[in-house]
Amino acid sequence: MNGAGNPIDFYFEFSSPYGYIASQLADEFEKRVGRPLTWRPILLGPVFKHTGMAPLVEIPLKGAYSTHDFSRTARFHGVPYKHPEKFPIGTVAAMRAFYWTHDRDPRQARALAKALYRAFFAEGRDISAPATVIEIAGTVGIDTAALAAGLEDPALKERAKREVESAIANGVFGSPYFVVDGEAFWGVDRMPMAEEWIRTGGW
Amino acid sequence: MNGAGNPIDFYFEFSSPYGYIASQLADEFEKRVGRPLTWRPILLGPVFKHTGMAPLVEIPLKGAYSTHDFSRTARFHGVPYKHPEKFPIGTVAAMRAFYWTHDRDPRQARALAKALYRAFFAEGRDISAPATVIEIAGTVGIDTAALAAGLEDPALKERAKREVESAIANGVFGSPYFVVDGEAFWGVDRMPMAEEWIRTGGW
C-alpha cells in the first residue's frame, strides 16, 4: 500500500471538545493503523475568521445540540468529560507551550497536550492563562522556568502563528482534522472512516 | 426498553447529499433497529436563515472538503453518487409533492422521495421544477394530473410550510437529522451512534 508508515497529521485546538475526545482515542488509533500521528495544535479563531464560521455553541439550534453532544460523545467513547464553566477559551498560551516543548522533545509535547486537555475538559480548570499552562507543564516534567521564558520569545510566537497559517493553507477548518497522505478527515466521527481508508488504501 | 417500537423522525432536505445517502441506508437501518422511520422532508433555506448558517459548499475550505466528501462517503456506503451540475437547488416542489402524496399513501410518498433523490444525485436530473417532480411522481404510480392540481393548493403550501417551521421549533438544523424519543442525531456519520442508542436504551 502506498503511504504505509507515513505520519498522519492530527490537527486540533485546545478549546475543542471533539479535539479532546480525539486526543484520548489517538494512541489506540495510532496502534491500530500502524502509523505515527503528528500532533498539531492550532487556533480556530483565525480559521473561523478565514471561513466566516462561528464557534459551534454560538450557532442557534446547532449550539444546543452540540453542547449536549459533547458529553454524549465522550460517554460513547468512554472518555471522562465535564463541560467547562468558561467555554470556549483562548488557547494561544497552550498552543505555544506545545510547540516550545515539541522543538525540544516531541514525546513530552504530547504528554503536555494530554495534560492540558485533561485539565480543561475533565478537571474543570481554565487553561487560558500562561501561568496555568506553565504549572501544568511542570506536572509532566517540563522545566517551568525555561518554558516561562520561552513563551515570551517572539520567535516562538512567530513559529506558532505560522503553524496556524500553514494549517489554513492546507485546508484545515475544524478540530479534530486528520490528513492521511493528502486525504482529509474532519471530526471524531470520521476516525473510523480514516482507519478504513488506511486499511484499504482508499476507495 | 422505553420507547421500543416508537417511530423515529427522519428529517432531510432533497438537495442534501448526506440526506440522500441516509435515505439509501434508511430501510436497512429501520430493519436493524426494529422501529419505523417517519420521513420528513424540510427546506434548509429557512433553517439557515434562522441559524445564520450557509450552505456547506459556500463555506471557504469546508466547501471544498464537503464536495470531495459527498462522493467519498457515498462510495464508502456503496451508494451511487454523481455530484449534480447545478447544486444546491430549490426543492420546495419536491417537498410539497412528498406531503401531498404522504397524506394519501405514506408508502408511496417514501417511494417518491427515493425516486426524486435518485434522479437528482444518481441520474443527473435537476428536480427543482414542478414539472420534473410530477413526471418522476408518475414513475412510481402517482396520479400526475391530481398531483399537478394539488401542488397549486394553498392548503398544501401551508401544510408544507408548517412542517418546516415545526422542524425548526424542534431544533432541527441540518440534514439528515434523526430524533429518537427526543434524542437528536445529526448526520449520516451519526447513524451508528443512533443505532447504538436504540440498542442500549441510551447512556
Coordinates of N, CA and C in Angstrom, one line a residue, chain A residues 18 47 50-53 56 58-63 65-66 68-69 71-73 75-77 167-173 177 183-187 189-190 192-193 196-197 203, chain B residues 18 47 50-53 56 58-63 65-66 68-69 71-73 75-77 167-173 177 183-187 189-190 192-193 196-197 203:
Chain A
Y18 N -14.4 18.0 20.7 CA -14.1 16.9 19.9 C -12.6 16.6 19.6
V47 N -9.1 30.5 11.9 CA -9.7 29.7 10.9 C -11.2 30.2 10.7
H50 N -11.2 33.2 8.7 CA -11.0 32.9 7.3 C -12.2 32.4 6.6
T51 N -13.0 31.5 7.3 CA -14.1 30.8 6.7 C -15.4 31.5 6.9
G52 N -15.5 32.5 7.8 CA -16.8 33.1 8.2 C -17.6 32.2 9.1
M53 N -17.0 31.1 9.6 CA -17.8 30.3 10.6 C -17.7 30.9 12.0
L56 N -19.1 26.7 17.5 CA -20.3 25.8 17.5 C -21.4 26.3 18.5
E58 N -22.2 29.0 19.6 CA -22.9 30.3 19.4 C -23.9 30.2 18.3
I59 N -24.0 29.1 17.6 CA -24.9 28.9 16.5 C -26.3 28.5 17.0
P60 N -27.4 29.2 16.7 CA -28.7 28.8 17.1 C -29.0 27.4 16.8
L61 N -29.7 26.7 17.6 CA -30.1 25.2 17.4 C -28.9 24.3 17.5
K62 N -27.9 24.5 16.5 CA -26.7 23.7 16.5 C -25.9 23.8 17.8
G63 N -25.9 25.0 18.4 CA -25.2 25.2 19.7 C -25.8 24.3 20.8
Y65 N -27.6 21.6 20.4 CA -27.3 20.2 20.1 C -25.8 19.8 20.4
S66 N -24.9 20.7 20.1 CA -23.5 20.4 20.3 C -23.2 20.3 21.7
H68 N -25.0 19.4 24.1 CA -25.5 18.1 24.6 C -24.6 17.0 24.0
D69 N -24.2 17.2 22.8 CA -23.5 16.1 22.1 C -22.0 15.9 22.6
S71 N -20.8 15.8 25.7 CA -20.7 14.8 26.7 C -21.2 13.5 26.3
R72 N -22.3 13.5 25.4 CA -22.8 12.2 24.9 C -21.7 11.5 24.2
T73 N -21.0 12.2 23.3 CA -20.0 11.6 22.5 C -18.8 11.1 23.4
R75 N -19.0 10.1 26.5 CA -19.5 8.9 27.2 C -19.5 7.7 26.2
F76 N -19.9 8.0 25.0 CA -20.0 6.9 24.0 C -18.6 6.3 23.8
H77 N -17.5 7.1 23.9 CA -16.2 6.6 23.8 C -15.5 6.3 25.1
A167 N -1.8 25.5 8.5 CA -2.9 24.7 8.6 C -4.1 25.2 7.7
I168 N -4.3 26.5 7.8 CA -5.4 27.1 6.9 C -5.0 26.9 5.5
A169 N -3.7 27.1 5.1 CA -3.3 27.0 3.7 C -3.5 25.5 3.3
N170 N -3.4 24.6 4.2 CA -3.7 23.2 3.9 C -5.1 22.8 3.9
G171 N -6.0 23.8 4.2 CA -7.5 23.5 4.1 C -8.1 23.1 5.4
V172 N -7.4 23.2 6.5 CA -7.9 22.8 7.8 C -8.9 23.8 8.3
F173 N -10.2 23.3 8.6 CA -11.2 24.3 9.0 C -11.9 23.8 10.3
Y177 N -8.9 17.3 13.0 CA -8.8 17.2 11.5 C -7.6 16.4 11.2
E183 N -5.2 13.0 2.1 CA -6.7 12.8 2.3 C -7.2 13.3 3.6
A184 N -8.1 14.2 3.7 CA -8.6 14.8 4.9 C -9.8 14.2 5.5
F185 N -9.8 14.1 6.8 CA -10.9 13.6 7.6 C -11.2 14.5 8.7
W186 N -12.4 15.0 8.8 CA -12.7 16.0 9.8 C -13.7 15.4 10.8
G187 N -13.4 15.5 12.1 CA -14.3 15.1 13.1 C -13.9 13.7 13.8
D189 N -16.1 11.6 14.6 CA -16.9 10.5 14.0 C -16.4 10.1 12.6
R190 N -15.3 10.7 12.1 CA -14.7 10.3 10.9 C -13.4 9.4 11.1
P192 N -13.3 6.4 12.3 CA -13.4 5.0 11.7 C -13.3 5.0 10.2
M193 N -13.7 6.1 9.5 CA -13.6 6.1 8.1 C -12.1 6.3 7.7
E196 N -10.5 3.0 8.0 CA -10.8 2.1 6.9 C -10.0 2.5 5.6
W197 N -9.9 3.8 5.5 CA -9.1 4.4 4.3 C -7.7 3.9 4.4
W203 N -10.6 4.4 -1.5 CA -11.7 3.8 -2.4 C -12.2 4.9 -3.4
Chain B
Y18 N -25.9 14.3 2.0 CA -25.9 13.4 3.1 C -27.3 12.9 3.5
V47 N -34.1 27.2 7.5 CA -33.2 26.8 8.7 C -32.0 27.6 8.8
H50 N -32.6 31.0 10.0 CA -32.8 31.0 11.4 C -31.5 30.9 12.2
T51 N -30.6 30.1 11.6 CA -29.4 29.8 12.4 C -28.2 30.7 12.0
G52 N -28.3 31.4 10.8 CA -27.2 32.2 10.3 C -26.2 31.3 9.6
M53 N -26.5 30.1 9.4 CA -25.6 29.2 8.7 C -25.7 29.4 7.2
L56 N -23.2 24.4 2.9 CA -21.9 23.8 3.0 C -20.9 24.2 1.9
E58 N -20.7 26.6 0.1 CA -20.3 28.1 0.0 C -19.3 28.5 1.1
I59 N -19.0 27.6 2.0 CA -18.1 28.0 3.1 C -16.6 27.7 2.7
P60 N -15.8 28.7 2.8 CA -14.4 28.5 2.4 C -13.8 27.3 3.1
L61 N -12.9 26.6 2.5 CA -12.2 25.4 2.9 C -13.3 24.2 3.2
K62 N -14.2 24.5 4.0 CA -15.2 23.4 4.3 C -16.0 23.0 3.1
G63 N -16.2 24.0 2.2 CA -16.9 23.7 0.9 C -16.2 22.7 0.1
Y65 N -13.8 20.6 1.0 CA -13.8 19.3 1.8 C -15.1 18.6 1.5
S66 N -16.2 19.3 1.7 CA -17.5 18.7 1.6 C -17.8 18.1 0.2
H68 N -15.8 17.1 -1.9 CA -15.0 15.9 -2.0 C -15.6 14.7 -1.2
D69 N -16.1 15.1 0.0 CA -16.6 14.1 0.9 C -17.9 13.5 0.5
S71 N -19.0 12.4 -2.4 CA -18.9 11.2 -3.2 C -18.1 10.1 -2.4
R72 N -17.1 10.6 -1.6 CA -16.3 9.6 -0.9 C -17.2 8.9 0.1
T73 N -18.1 9.6 0.8 CA -19.0 9.0 1.8 C -20.0 8.1 1.0
R75 N -19.5 6.4 -1.7 CA -18.7 5.2 -2.1 C -18.5 4.3 -0.9
F76 N -18.2 5.0 0.2 CA -17.9 4.2 1.5 C -19.2 3.4 1.8
H77 N -20.3 3.9 1.6 CA -21.6 3.2 1.9 C -22.1 2.4 0.7
A167 N -40.2 21.7 12.3 CA -38.9 21.1 12.4 C -37.9 22.1 13.1
I168 N -37.9 23.4 12.7 CA -37.1 24.4 13.3 C -37.4 24.5 14.8
A169 N -38.7 24.5 15.1 CA -39.1 24.6 16.5 C -38.6 23.4 17.3
N170 N -38.5 22.3 16.6 CA -38.0 21.1 17.3 C -36.4 21.0 17.3
G171 N -35.8 22.1 16.8 CA -34.3 22.1 16.9 C -33.6 21.6 15.7
V172 N -34.3 21.2 14.7 CA -33.6 20.6 13.5 C -32.8 21.7 12.8
F173 N -31.5 21.5 12.5 CA -30.7 22.5 11.9 C -29.9 21.9 10.7
Y177 N -31.3 14.4 9.9 CA -31.4 14.7 11.3 C -32.4 13.7 11.9
E183 N -34.2 12.3 21.5 CA -32.8 12.4 21.4 C -32.4 12.6 19.9
A184 N -31.6 13.6 19.7 CA -31.3 14.0 18.3 C -30.0 13.5 17.8
F185 N -29.9 13.1 16.6 CA -28.6 12.7 16.0 C -28.6 13.3 14.6
W186 N -27.5 14.1 14.4 CA -27.4 14.8 13.1 C -26.2 14.2 12.3
G187 N -26.6 13.9 11.0 CA -25.6 13.4 10.1 C -25.6 11.9 9.8
D189 N -23.0 10.2 9.6 CA -22.0 9.5 10.4 C -22.4 9.3 11.8
R190 N -23.6 9.8 12.1 CA -24.2 9.6 13.5 C -25.2 8.4 13.5
P192 N -24.7 5.2 13.1 CA -24.2 4.1 14.0 C -24.5 4.5 15.5
M193 N -24.2 5.7 15.9 CA -24.4 6.1 17.3 C -25.9 6.0 17.6
E196 N -26.8 2.5 18.2 CA -26.3 2.0 19.5 C -27.2 2.6 20.6
W197 N -27.6 3.8 20.4 CA -28.5 4.4 21.4 C -29.8 3.6 21.6
W203 N -27.2 6.2 27.0 CA -26.1 6.1 28.0 C -25.9 7.5 28.6

